[in-house]
Amino acid sequence: MANIVQHMRQKQVIEKAYAKINLVLRVTGKRADGYHDLLTVFQSLALHDVLTFSQANPDEIILETNLPGLSTAADNLVWRAAVKLKNFYGVREGVHIKLQKNIPVAAGLGGGSSNAAAALRGLLRFWRLPREWTVLQKIAVQLGSDVPFCLQGGTALGTGRGEKLRTLKPLPFFYVVLANPGFAVSTAAVYQALGADEIEEGANISGMLQAIEAGNRQDIISHLSNTLELPAFRLYPEIKTLKEEMEKTGAVALMSGSGATVFALFTTKQAATAAKAALEKKAQWVHLTKTYAGSGPEVNYV
Ligand code: C5P
């Protein structure tokens, strides 16, 4: 009886995939491999997708999602994460993954990267694989530049193409308002539109790092910056308009990642709620969430 109960309990695993914003994103160089070198500060948000893992036939990987039009095959990072992990460990068991999307897609919030990271974490539990964090990190880097951060979450400095991480002191708590104009943005297209003169070789982000270390909310807000805003605004002027609408509420607004989501940080729920209400008619999607400290990294490497 005890065995049956245990077996039934092990049949389902649930894993949350948290969204991220970039508090700072400075592009410091263009590399020979097609990527750009960055200095970025990632921050997890409470907004999350949910992945549910249950049994499938041996060797079968089935992905299902509530979002119409989202691929459930090889161009979905969840599927690729599952295949890579399965192949690495020679797993014969299958898996049925249900992906409940709440984070907008191709929006600068790391939704796809976070789904991939949650798939790795969840499948480690579902397939009862060894807790080898370095293996997960290696697979994560192959899946995308933001996936290693999404594996650990919290607050972290990203260098290289964003995959080399140093955990930072947890950010003081903020309410976060997100606004998205309702279209997908190609990260590659935004990087391609970045002019050579916009690359900041000597950039340093010590102001933001000091503000985080000091836990100084006003200094954190005043150091928000993103090199990718200018190319993204040229490609999609609607993003600039949305940022301006958000700033009309009195907040400092910034585009996250390669866009198109724009965010602002608030110290009171009242101010955040008022800003959200003001943006409701200006954006396709507006959401009030919070910073999320994460469950903590298992390794810390640069
Ligand atoms: O790593 P990821 O697959 O998310 O990157 C998508 C695209 O964004 C890359 O193919 C590249 O064109 C661009 N990119 C970049 N520099 C980075 C990260 C991404 O040029 N640091």
PDB file of C-alpha atoms and ligand atoms in Angstrom:
ATOM      1  CA  MET A   1       0.000   0.000   0.000  1.00  0.00           C
ATOM      2  CA  ALA A   2       2.756   2.424   0.992  1.00  0.00           C
ATOM      3  CA  ASN A   3       4.489   1.645  -2.288  1.00  0.00           C
ATOM      4  CA  ILE A   4       1.378   2.373  -4.323  1.00  0.00           C
ATOM      5  CA  VAL A   5       0.879   5.713  -2.569  1.00  0.00           C
ATOM      6  CA  GLN A   6       4.524   6.624  -3.139  1.00  0.00           C
ATOM      7  CA  HIS A   7       4.311   5.587  -6.794  1.00  0.00           C
ATOM      8  CA  MET A   8       1.185   7.711  -7.328  1.00  0.00           C
ATOM      9  CA  ARG A   9       2.820  10.704  -5.648  1.00  0.00           C
ATOM     10  CA  GLN A  10       5.797  10.501  -7.969  1.00  0.00           C
ATOM     11  CA  LYS A  11       3.645  10.596 -11.068  1.00  0.00           C
ATOM     12  CA  GLN A  12       3.364  14.360 -11.221  1.00  0.00           C
ATOM     13  CA  VAL A  13       5.904  17.141 -10.760  1.00  0.00           C
ATOM     14  CA  ILE A  14       5.088  20.854 -10.897  1.00  0.00           C
ATOM     15  CA  GLU A  15       7.698  23.545 -11.540  1.00  0.00           C
ATOM     16  CA  LYS A  16       7.274  27.307 -11.796  1.00  0.00           C
ATOM     17  CA  ALA A  17       9.108  29.332 -14.451  1.00  0.00           C
ATOM     18  CA  TYR A  18       9.653  32.908 -13.277  1.00  0.00           C
ATOM     19  CA  ALA A  19       9.878  35.924 -15.583  1.00  0.00           C
ATOM     20  CA  LYS A  20      12.925  38.225 -15.495  1.00  0.00           C
ATOM     21  CA  ILE A  21      13.688  41.850 -16.199  1.00  0.00           C
ATOM     22  CA  ASN A  22      17.071  43.455 -16.884  1.00  0.00           C
ATOM     23  CA  LEU A  23      17.705  46.363 -14.515  1.00  0.00           C
ATOM     24  CA  VAL A  24      20.767  47.252 -16.569  1.00  0.00           C
ATOM     25  CA  LEU A  25      21.788  45.935 -19.969  1.00  0.00           C
ATOM     26  CA  ARG A  26      24.906  47.463 -21.497  1.00  0.00           C
ATOM     27  CA  VAL A  27      26.333  46.048 -24.694  1.00  0.00           C
ATOM     28  CA  THR A  28      30.126  46.279 -24.472  1.00  0.00           C
ATOM     29  CA  GLY A  29      31.279  44.530 -27.632  1.00  0.00           C
ATOM     30  CA  LYS A  30      30.422  42.614 -30.783  1.00  0.00           C
ATOM     31  CA  ARG A  31      31.947  39.162 -30.913  1.00  0.00           C
ATOM     32  CA  ALA A  32      33.207  37.002 -33.746  1.00  0.00           C
ATOM     33  CA  ASP A  33      30.653  34.274 -32.897  1.00  0.00           C
ATOM     34  CA  GLY A  34      27.702  36.540 -33.705  1.00  0.00           C
ATOM     35  CA  TYR A  35      26.853  37.320 -30.079  1.00  0.00           C
ATOM     36  CA  HIS A  36      27.461  40.522 -28.140  1.00  0.00           C
ATOM     37  CA  ASP A  37      29.290  40.947 -24.856  1.00  0.00           C
ATOM     38  CA  LEU A  38      27.110  42.332 -22.104  1.00  0.00           C
ATOM     39  CA  LEU A  39      27.069  43.692 -18.632  1.00  0.00           C
ATOM     40  CA  THR A  40      23.595  43.038 -17.335  1.00  0.00           C
ATOM     41  CA  VAL A  41      21.750  42.757 -14.037  1.00  0.00           C
ATOM     42  CA  PHE A  42      18.966  40.189 -14.104  1.00  0.00           C
ATOM     43  CA  GLN A  43      16.081  40.260 -11.651  1.00  0.00           C
ATOM     44  CA  SER A  44      13.414  37.565 -11.230  1.00  0.00           C
ATOM     45  CA  LEU A  45       9.763  38.516 -10.955  1.00  0.00           C
ATOM     46  CA  ALA A  46       6.896  36.772  -9.195  1.00  0.00           C
ATOM     47  CA  LEU A  47       5.066  36.473 -12.543  1.00  0.00           C
ATOM     48  CA  HIS A  48       5.480  32.884 -13.694  1.00  0.00           C
ATOM     49  CA  ASP A  49       4.445  30.134 -16.087  1.00  0.00           C
ATOM     50  CA  VAL A  50       3.693  26.669 -14.715  1.00  0.00           C
ATOM     51  CA  LEU A  51       5.075  23.377 -16.049  1.00  0.00           C
ATOM     52  CA  THR A  52       3.428  20.112 -15.045  1.00  0.00           C
ATOM     53  CA  PHE A  53       5.234  16.853 -15.764  1.00  0.00           C
ATOM     54  CA  SER A  54       3.399  13.536 -15.932  1.00  0.00           C
ATOM     55  CA  GLN A  55       3.966  10.119 -17.420  1.00  0.00           C
ATOM     56  CA  ALA A  56       4.057   9.271 -21.120  1.00  0.00           C
ATOM     57  CA  ASN A  57       5.106   6.169 -23.049  1.00  0.00           C
ATOM     58  CA  PRO A  58       8.818   5.291 -23.002  1.00  0.00           C
ATOM     59  CA  ASP A  59      10.931   7.672 -25.116  1.00  0.00           C
ATOM     60  CA  GLU A  60       7.928   9.878 -25.827  1.00  0.00           C
ATOM     61  CA  ILE A  61       8.184  13.620 -25.152  1.00  0.00           C
ATOM     62  CA  ILE A  62       4.802  15.325 -25.429  1.00  0.00           C
ATOM     63  CA  LEU A  63       4.447  19.067 -24.948  1.00  0.00           C
ATOM     64  CA  GLU A  64       1.084  20.749 -24.586  1.00  0.00           C
ATOM     65  CA  THR A  65       0.318  24.417 -23.936  1.00  0.00           C
ATOM     66  CA  ASN A  66      -2.694  26.628 -23.272  1.00  0.00           C
ATOM     67  CA  LEU A  67      -1.358  29.278 -25.679  1.00  0.00           C
ATOM     68  CA  PRO A  68      -2.690  28.825 -29.219  1.00  0.00           C
ATOM     69  CA  GLY A  69      -0.011  29.217 -31.870  1.00  0.00           C
ATOM     70  CA  LEU A  70       2.918  28.442 -29.564  1.00  0.00           C
ATOM     71  CA  SER A  71       5.054  25.680 -31.019  1.00  0.00           C
ATOM     72  CA  THR A  72       5.094  22.418 -29.073  1.00  0.00           C
ATOM     73  CA  ALA A  73       7.872  20.849 -31.153  1.00  0.00           C
ATOM     74  CA  ALA A  74      11.600  21.331 -31.707  1.00  0.00           C
ATOM     75  CA  ASP A  75      11.458  25.137 -31.838  1.00  0.00           C
ATOM     76  CA  ASN A  76      10.063  25.258 -28.314  1.00  0.00           C
ATOM     77  CA  LEU A  77      12.916  25.508 -25.800  1.00  0.00           C
ATOM     78  CA  VAL A  78      11.060  23.247 -23.348  1.00  0.00           C
ATOM     79  CA  TRP A  79      11.049  20.432 -25.864  1.00  0.00           C
ATOM     80  CA  ARG A  80      14.730  20.998 -26.663  1.00  0.00           C
ATOM     81  CA  ALA A  81      15.640  21.099 -22.985  1.00  0.00           C
ATOM     82  CA  ALA A  82      13.856  17.783 -22.432  1.00  0.00           C
ATOM     83  CA  VAL A  83      15.601  16.109 -25.395  1.00  0.00           C
ATOM     84  CA  LYS A  84      19.042  17.348 -24.336  1.00  0.00           C
ATOM     85  CA  LEU A  85      18.608  16.159 -20.749  1.00  0.00           C
ATOM     86  CA  LYS A  86      17.167  12.814 -21.869  1.00  0.00           C
ATOM     87  CA  ASN A  87      20.064  12.223 -24.265  1.00  0.00           C
ATOM     88  CA  PHE A  88      22.720  13.289 -21.765  1.00  0.00           C
ATOM     89  CA  TYR A  89      21.558  10.787 -19.141  1.00  0.00           C
ATOM     90  CA  GLY A  90      20.253   8.131 -21.565  1.00  0.00           C
ATOM     91  CA  VAL A  91      16.786   8.313 -20.010  1.00  0.00           C
ATOM     92  CA  ARG A  92      14.297   5.799 -21.487  1.00  0.00           C
ATOM     93  CA  GLU A  93      11.264   7.105 -19.640  1.00  0.00           C
ATOM     94  CA  GLY A  94       8.997   9.512 -21.501  1.00  0.00           C
ATOM     95  CA  VAL A  95       7.284  12.636 -20.223  1.00  0.00           C
ATOM     96  CA  HIS A  96       4.117  14.598 -20.862  1.00  0.00           C
ATOM     97  CA  ILE A  97       4.696  18.309 -20.162  1.00  0.00           C
ATOM     98  CA  LYS A  98       1.855  20.786 -19.787  1.00  0.00           C
ATOM     99  CA  LEU A  99       2.983  24.382 -20.115  1.00  0.00           C
ATOM    100  CA  GLN A 100       0.646  27.025 -18.771  1.00  0.00           C
ATOM    101  CA  LYS A 101       1.746  30.374 -20.238  1.00  0.00           C
ATOM    102  CA  ASN A 102       1.195  33.600 -18.317  1.00  0.00           C
ATOM    103  CA  ILE A 103       4.373  35.438 -19.408  1.00  0.00           C
ATOM    104  CA  PRO A 104       4.019  37.115 -22.816  1.00  0.00           C
ATOM    105  CA  VAL A 105       6.071  35.448 -25.558  1.00  0.00           C
ATOM    106  CA  ALA A 106       9.100  37.152 -27.229  1.00  0.00           C
ATOM    107  CA  ALA A 107       8.617  40.081 -24.871  1.00  0.00           C
ATOM    108  CA  GLY A 108      11.988  40.636 -23.164  1.00  0.00           C
ATOM    109  CA  LEU A 109      10.798  38.890 -20.002  1.00  0.00           C
ATOM    110  CA  GLY A 110      12.766  35.681 -20.526  1.00  0.00           C
ATOM    111  CA  GLY A 111       9.629  33.554 -20.845  1.00  0.00           C
ATOM    112  CA  GLY A 112      11.067  30.951 -23.203  1.00  0.00           C
ATOM    113  CA  SER A 113      14.402  30.849 -21.349  1.00  0.00           C
ATOM    114  CA  SER A 114      12.649  30.471 -18.029  1.00  0.00           C
ATOM    115  CA  ASN A 115      10.444  27.668 -19.396  1.00  0.00           C
ATOM    116  CA  ALA A 116      13.582  25.840 -20.569  1.00  0.00           C
ATOM    117  CA  ALA A 117      15.257  26.276 -17.174  1.00  0.00           C
ATOM    118  CA  ALA A 118      12.125  25.075 -15.355  1.00  0.00           C
ATOM    119  CA  ALA A 119      11.977  22.077 -17.698  1.00  0.00           C
ATOM    120  CA  LEU A 120      15.543  21.142 -16.696  1.00  0.00           C
ATOM    121  CA  ARG A 121      14.807  21.555 -12.970  1.00  0.00           C
ATOM    122  CA  GLY A 122      11.469  19.779 -13.192  1.00  0.00           C
ATOM    123  CA  LEU A 123      12.751  16.852 -15.263  1.00  0.00           C
ATOM    124  CA  LEU A 124      15.645  16.349 -12.886  1.00  0.00           C
ATOM    125  CA  ARG A 125      13.007  15.609 -10.250  1.00  0.00           C
ATOM    126  CA  PHE A 126      10.563  13.792 -12.547  1.00  0.00           C
ATOM    127  CA  TRP A 127      13.192  11.407 -13.934  1.00  0.00           C
ATOM    128  CA  ARG A 128      14.995  11.262 -10.553  1.00  0.00           C
ATOM    129  CA  LEU A 129      18.320  12.210 -12.102  1.00  0.00           C
ATOM    130  CA  PRO A 130      21.464  13.056 -10.129  1.00  0.00           C
ATOM    131  CA  ARG A 131      21.493  16.613  -8.787  1.00  0.00           C
ATOM    132  CA  GLU A 132      24.443  17.642 -10.958  1.00  0.00           C
ATOM    133  CA  TRP A 133      24.034  21.392 -11.210  1.00  0.00           C
ATOM    134  CA  THR A 134      27.016  21.788 -13.542  1.00  0.00           C
ATOM    135  CA  VAL A 135      25.360  19.471 -16.092  1.00  0.00           C
ATOM    136  CA  LEU A 136      22.208  21.612 -16.003  1.00  0.00           C
ATOM    137  CA  GLN A 137      24.288  24.770 -16.438  1.00  0.00           C
ATOM    138  CA  LYS A 138      26.093  23.302 -19.456  1.00  0.00           C
ATOM    139  CA  ILE A 139      22.821  22.322 -21.124  1.00  0.00           C
ATOM    140  CA  ALA A 140      21.309  25.699 -20.204  1.00  0.00           C
ATOM    141  CA  VAL A 141      24.065  27.642 -22.020  1.00  0.00           C
ATOM    142  CA  GLN A 142      23.390  25.610 -25.175  1.00  0.00           C
ATOM    143  CA  LEU A 143      19.696  26.537 -25.029  1.00  0.00           C
ATOM    144  CA  GLY A 144      20.147  30.322 -24.788  1.00  0.00           C
ATOM    145  CA  SER A 145      22.098  33.140 -23.184  1.00  0.00           C
ATOM    146  CA  ASP A 146      19.463  33.826 -20.483  1.00  0.00           C
ATOM    147  CA  VAL A 147      18.743  30.201 -19.567  1.00  0.00           C
ATOM    148  CA  PRO A 148      21.604  29.873 -17.002  1.00  0.00           C
ATOM    149  CA  PHE A 149      20.233  32.880 -15.083  1.00  0.00           C
ATOM    150  CA  CYS A 150      16.722  31.462 -15.230  1.00  0.00           C
ATOM    151  CA  LEU A 151      17.998  28.214 -13.685  1.00  0.00           C
ATOM    152  CA  GLN A 152      19.040  30.018 -10.526  1.00  0.00           C
ATOM    153  CA  GLY A 153      16.857  33.165 -10.494  1.00  0.00           C
ATOM    154  CA  GLY A 154      17.030  35.941  -7.902  1.00  0.00           C
ATOM    155  CA  THR A 155      19.346  38.875  -8.605  1.00  0.00           C
ATOM    156  CA  ALA A 156      22.535  38.321 -10.617  1.00  0.00           C
ATOM    157  CA  LEU A 157      25.162  40.061 -12.707  1.00  0.00           C
ATOM    158  CA  GLY A 158      25.502  38.526 -16.169  1.00  0.00           C
ATOM    159  CA  THR A 159      28.646  38.942 -18.265  1.00  0.00           C
ATOM    160  CA  GLY A 160      29.906  37.310 -21.473  1.00  0.00           C
ATOM    161  CA  ARG A 161      26.762  36.891 -23.561  1.00  0.00           C
ATOM    162  CA  GLY A 162      24.797  36.946 -20.307  1.00  0.00           C
ATOM    163  CA  GLU A 163      25.560  33.364 -19.300  1.00  0.00           C
ATOM    164  CA  LYS A 164      28.425  34.020 -16.877  1.00  0.00           C
ATOM    165  CA  LEU A 165      26.792  34.775 -13.562  1.00  0.00           C
ATOM    166  CA  ARG A 166      27.650  36.337 -10.256  1.00  0.00           C
ATOM    167  CA  THR A 167      24.920  36.253  -7.642  1.00  0.00           C
ATOM    168  CA  LEU A 168      24.173  39.674  -6.189  1.00  0.00           C
ATOM    169  CA  LYS A 169      22.647  40.719  -2.915  1.00  0.00           C
ATOM    170  CA  PRO A 170      18.864  40.259  -3.160  1.00  0.00           C
ATOM    171  CA  LEU A 171      17.195  43.402  -4.467  1.00  0.00           C
ATOM    172  CA  PRO A 172      15.133  45.360  -1.972  1.00  0.00           C
ATOM    173  CA  PHE A 173      11.471  44.587  -2.611  1.00  0.00           C
ATOM    174  CA  PHE A 174       9.690  46.469  -5.404  1.00  0.00           C
ATOM    175  CA  TYR A 175       6.267  46.303  -6.985  1.00  0.00           C
ATOM    176  CA  VAL A 176       6.766  46.042 -10.734  1.00  0.00           C
ATOM    177  CA  VAL A 177       4.379  47.226 -13.442  1.00  0.00           C
ATOM    178  CA  LEU A 178       4.851  45.628 -16.855  1.00  0.00           C
ATOM    179  CA  ALA A 179       3.337  46.904 -20.093  1.00  0.00           C
ATOM    180  CA  ASN A 180       3.551  45.222 -23.483  1.00  0.00           C
ATOM    181  CA  PRO A 181       2.367  46.663 -26.808  1.00  0.00           C
ATOM    182  CA  GLY A 182       1.129  43.275 -28.019  1.00  0.00           C
ATOM    183  CA  PHE A 183       3.638  42.233 -30.649  1.00  0.00           C
ATOM    184  CA  ALA A 184       6.564  39.813 -30.547  1.00  0.00           C
ATOM    185  CA  VAL A 185      10.108  41.121 -30.908  1.00  0.00           C
ATOM    186  CA  SER A 186      12.999  39.182 -32.411  1.00  0.00           C
ATOM    187  CA  THR A 187      16.031  39.459 -30.125  1.00  0.00           C
ATOM    188  CA  ALA A 188      18.369  38.796 -33.065  1.00  0.00           C
ATOM    189  CA  ALA A 189      16.777  41.641 -35.087  1.00  0.00           C
ATOM    190  CA  VAL A 190      17.248  44.143 -32.243  1.00  0.00           C
ATOM    191  CA  TYR A 191      20.911  43.190 -31.802  1.00  0.00           C
ATOM    192  CA  GLN A 192      21.374  43.447 -35.564  1.00  0.00           C
ATOM    193  CA  ALA A 193      19.941  46.977 -35.574  1.00  0.00           C
ATOM    194  CA  LEU A 194      22.430  48.092 -32.914  1.00  0.00           C
ATOM    195  CA  GLY A 195      24.864  50.579 -34.465  1.00  0.00           C
ATOM    196  CA  ALA A 196      28.624  50.130 -33.992  1.00  0.00           C
ATOM    197  CA  ASP A 197      28.683  53.596 -32.380  1.00  0.00           C
ATOM    198  CA  GLU A 198      26.090  52.449 -29.815  1.00  0.00           C
ATOM    199  CA  ILE A 199      28.345  49.726 -28.422  1.00  0.00           C
ATOM    200  CA  GLU A 200      29.842  50.983 -25.161  1.00  0.00           C
ATOM    201  CA  GLU A 201      33.242  49.338 -24.920  1.00  0.00           C
ATOM    202  CA  GLY A 202      34.256  51.012 -21.699  1.00  0.00           C
ATOM    203  CA  ALA A 203      30.858  50.809 -19.999  1.00  0.00           C
ATOM    204  CA  ASN A 204      30.822  50.097 -16.312  1.00  0.00           C
ATOM    205  CA  ILE A 205      27.778  49.485 -14.196  1.00  0.00           C
ATOM    206  CA  SER A 206      29.346  50.176 -10.824  1.00  0.00           C
ATOM    207  CA  GLY A 207      26.601  52.714  -9.976  1.00  0.00           C
ATOM    208  CA  MET A 208      23.893  50.053 -10.176  1.00  0.00           C
ATOM    209  CA  LEU A 209      26.027  47.450  -8.398  1.00  0.00           C
ATOM    210  CA  GLN A 210      26.706  49.889  -5.547  1.00  0.00           C
ATOM    211  CA  ALA A 211      23.019  50.803  -5.335  1.00  0.00           C
ATOM    212  CA  ILE A 212      22.103  47.112  -5.054  1.00  0.00           C
ATOM    213  CA  GLU A 213      24.826  46.470  -2.491  1.00  0.00           C
ATOM    214  CA  ALA A 214      23.546  49.422  -0.449  1.00  0.00           C
ATOM    215  CA  GLY A 215      19.920  48.352  -0.936  1.00  0.00           C
ATOM    216  CA  ASN A 216      19.160  51.938  -1.976  1.00  0.00           C
ATOM    217  CA  ARG A 217      15.851  51.901  -3.869  1.00  0.00           C
ATOM    218  CA  GLN A 218      16.098  55.423  -5.290  1.00  0.00           C
ATOM    219  CA  ASP A 219      19.645  54.812  -6.558  1.00  0.00           C
ATOM    220  CA  ILE A 220      18.552  51.522  -8.128  1.00  0.00           C
ATOM    221  CA  ILE A 221      15.782  53.348  -9.995  1.00  0.00           C
ATOM    222  CA  SER A 222      18.099  56.137 -11.120  1.00  0.00           C
ATOM    223  CA  HIS A 223      20.616  53.646 -12.553  1.00  0.00           C
ATOM    224  CA  LEU A 224      18.150  51.738 -14.764  1.00  0.00           C
ATOM    225  CA  SER A 225      19.510  51.610 -18.345  1.00  0.00           C
ATOM    226  CA  ASN A 226      19.377  49.507 -21.482  1.00  0.00           C
ATOM    227  CA  THR A 227      21.587  49.901 -24.588  1.00  0.00           C
ATOM    228  CA  LEU A 228      19.021  47.965 -26.650  1.00  0.00           C
ATOM    229  CA  GLU A 229      16.323  50.616 -26.237  1.00  0.00           C
ATOM    230  CA  LEU A 230      17.622  52.758 -29.096  1.00  0.00           C
ATOM    231  CA  PRO A 231      17.729  50.041 -31.775  1.00  0.00           C
ATOM    232  CA  ALA A 232      14.416  48.612 -30.531  1.00  0.00           C
ATOM    233  CA  PHE A 233      12.792  52.073 -30.662  1.00  0.00           C
ATOM    234  CA  ARG A 234      14.025  52.524 -34.242  1.00  0.00           C
ATOM    235  CA  LEU A 235      12.513  49.187 -35.258  1.00  0.00           C
ATOM    236  CA  TYR A 236       9.324  49.602 -33.207  1.00  0.00           C
ATOM    237  CA  PRO A 237       8.463  53.241 -32.338  1.00  0.00           C
ATOM    238  CA  GLU A 238       5.432  51.894 -30.387  1.00  0.00           C
ATOM    239  CA  ILE A 239       7.829  50.748 -27.649  1.00  0.00           C
ATOM    240  CA  LYS A 240       9.147  54.292 -27.218  1.00  0.00           C
ATOM    241  CA  THR A 241       5.582  55.616 -27.084  1.00  0.00           C
ATOM    242  CA  LEU A 242       4.720  53.048 -24.403  1.00  0.00           C
ATOM    243  CA  LYS A 243       7.774  54.029 -22.355  1.00  0.00           C
ATOM    244  CA  GLU A 244       6.690  57.676 -22.592  1.00  0.00           C
ATOM    245  CA  GLU A 245       3.159  56.756 -21.483  1.00  0.00           C
ATOM    246  CA  MET A 246       4.587  54.939 -18.482  1.00  0.00           C
ATOM    247  CA  GLU A 247       6.764  57.933 -17.616  1.00  0.00           C
ATOM    248  CA  LYS A 248       3.699  60.192 -17.693  1.00  0.00           C
ATOM    249  CA  THR A 249       2.631  58.408 -14.500  1.00  0.00           C
ATOM    250  CA  GLY A 250       5.724  59.905 -12.855  1.00  0.00           C
ATOM    251  CA  ALA A 251       7.670  56.636 -12.891  1.00  0.00           C
ATOM    252  CA  VAL A 252      11.066  55.882 -14.428  1.00  0.00           C
ATOM    253  CA  ALA A 253      10.377  53.341 -17.181  1.00  0.00           C
ATOM    254  CA  LEU A 254      12.782  50.997 -18.967  1.00  0.00           C
ATOM    255  CA  MET A 255      12.503  48.427 -21.712  1.00  0.00           C
ATOM    256  CA  SER A 256      13.435  44.919 -20.541  1.00  0.00           C
ATOM    257  CA  GLY A 257      15.939  42.845 -22.550  1.00  0.00           C
ATOM    258  CA  SER A 258      15.358  43.290 -26.276  1.00  0.00           C
ATOM    259  CA  GLY A 259      11.740  44.361 -25.683  1.00  0.00           C
ATOM    260  CA  ALA A 260       8.980  44.993 -26.214  1.00  0.00           C
ATOM    261  CA  THR A 261       7.925  44.958 -22.535  1.00  0.00           C
ATOM    262  CA  VAL A 262       8.492  48.173 -20.609  1.00  0.00           C
ATOM    263  CA  PHE A 263       8.625  48.135 -16.807  1.00  0.00           C
ATOM    264  CA  ALA A 264       8.732  50.492 -13.839  1.00  0.00           C
ATOM    265  CA  LEU A 265       9.644  49.834 -10.203  1.00  0.00           C
ATOM    266  CA  PHE A 266       7.487  51.112  -7.337  1.00  0.00           C
ATOM    267  CA  THR A 267       7.976  51.167  -3.589  1.00  0.00           C
ATOM    268  CA  THR A 268       4.255  51.289  -2.753  1.00  0.00           C
ATOM    269  CA  LYS A 269       1.380  49.162  -3.997  1.00  0.00           C
ATOM    270  CA  GLN A 270      -0.747  52.290  -4.256  1.00  0.00           C
ATOM    271  CA  ALA A 271       1.601  53.973  -6.752  1.00  0.00           C
ATOM    272  CA  ALA A 272       1.982  50.746  -8.738  1.00  0.00           C
ATOM    273  CA  THR A 273      -1.790  50.202  -8.892  1.00  0.00           C
ATOM    274  CA  ALA A 274      -2.328  53.785 -10.062  1.00  0.00           C
ATOM    275  CA  ALA A 275       0.308  53.414 -12.807  1.00  0.00           C
ATOM    276  CA  LYS A 276      -1.223  50.120 -13.936  1.00  0.00           C
ATOM    277  CA  ALA A 277      -4.666  51.732 -14.154  1.00  0.00           C
ATOM    278  CA  ALA A 278      -3.275  54.668 -16.163  1.00  0.00           C
ATOM    279  CA  LEU A 279      -1.674  52.281 -18.662  1.00  0.00           C
ATOM    280  CA  GLU A 280      -4.635  49.954 -19.071  1.00  0.00           C
ATOM    281  CA  LYS A 281      -5.869  51.682 -22.253  1.00  0.00           C
ATOM    282  CA  LYS A 282      -2.382  52.414 -23.638  1.00  0.00           C
ATOM    283  CA  ALA A 283      -1.008  48.885 -23.828  1.00  0.00           C
ATOM    284  CA  GLN A 284      -2.228  45.517 -25.018  1.00  0.00           C
ATOM    285  CA  TRP A 285      -1.151  43.848 -21.781  1.00  0.00           C
ATOM    286  CA  VAL A 286      -0.491  45.452 -18.391  1.00  0.00           C
ATOM    287  CA  HIS A 287       0.452  43.476 -15.317  1.00  0.00           C
ATOM    288  CA  LEU A 288       1.304  44.267 -11.710  1.00  0.00           C
ATOM    289  CA  THR A 289       3.801  41.907 -10.123  1.00  0.00           C
ATOM    290  CA  LYS A 290       6.667  41.955  -7.588  1.00  0.00           C
ATOM    291  CA  THR A 291      10.355  41.253  -7.502  1.00  0.00           C
ATOM    292  CA  TYR A 292      11.065  37.644  -6.578  1.00  0.00           C
ATOM    293  CA  ALA A 293      14.144  36.673  -4.596  1.00  0.00           C
ATOM    294  CA  GLY A 294      14.290  33.138  -6.039  1.00  0.00           C
ATOM    295  CA  SER A 295      15.095  29.943  -4.238  1.00  0.00           C
ATOM    296  CA  GLY A 296      18.834  30.654  -4.362  1.00  0.00           C
ATOM    297  CA  PRO A 297      21.571  29.438  -6.671  1.00  0.00           C
ATOM    298  CA  GLU A 298      23.189  26.093  -6.098  1.00  0.00           C
ATOM    299  CA  VAL A 299      26.419  27.266  -7.640  1.00  0.00           C
ATOM    300  CA  ASN A 300      27.933  30.618  -8.313  1.00  0.00           C
ATOM    301  CA  TYR A 301      30.395  30.973 -11.113  1.00  0.00           C
ATOM    302  CA  VAL A 302      31.878  33.701 -13.280  1.00  0.00           C
TER     303      VAL A 302
HETATM  304  O1  C5P B   1      21.158  33.316 -26.770  1.00  0.00           O
HETATM  305  P1  C5P B   1      19.876  33.503 -27.482  1.00  0.00           P
HETATM  306  O2  C5P B   1      19.507  32.327 -28.345  1.00  0.00           O
HETATM  307  O3  C5P B   1      18.755  33.916 -26.590  1.00  0.00           O
HETATM  308  O4  C5P B   1      20.097  34.728 -28.464  1.00  0.00           O
HETATM  309  C1  C5P B   1      19.231  35.038 -29.527  1.00  0.00           C
HETATM  310  C2  C5P B   1      19.947  35.957 -30.473  1.00  0.00           C
HETATM  311  O5  C5P B   1      20.167  37.224 -29.869  1.00  0.00           O
HETATM  312  C3  C5P B   1      21.323  35.486 -30.886  1.00  0.00           C
HETATM  313  O6  C5P B   1      21.259  34.635 -32.007  1.00  0.00           O
HETATM  314  C4  C5P B   1      22.043  36.770 -31.203  1.00  0.00           C
HETATM  315  O7  C5P B   1      21.684  37.218 -32.495  1.00  0.00           O
HETATM  316  C5  C5P B   1      21.443  37.745 -30.217  1.00  0.00           C
HETATM  317  N1  C5P B   1      22.255  37.898 -28.990  1.00  0.00           N
HETATM  318  C6  C5P B   1      23.450  38.619 -29.070  1.00  0.00           C
HETATM  319  N2  C5P B   1      24.200  38.767 -27.925  1.00  0.00           N
HETATM  320  C7  C5P B   1      23.808  38.249 -26.759  1.00  0.00           C
HETATM  321  C8  C5P B   1      22.604  37.525 -26.675  1.00  0.00           C
HETATM  322  C9  C5P B   1      21.856  37.370 -27.816  1.00  0.00           C
HETATM  323  O8  C5P B   1      23.829  39.118 -30.127  1.00  0.00           O
HETATM  324  N3  C5P B   1      24.557  38.441 -25.683  1.00  0.00           N
END
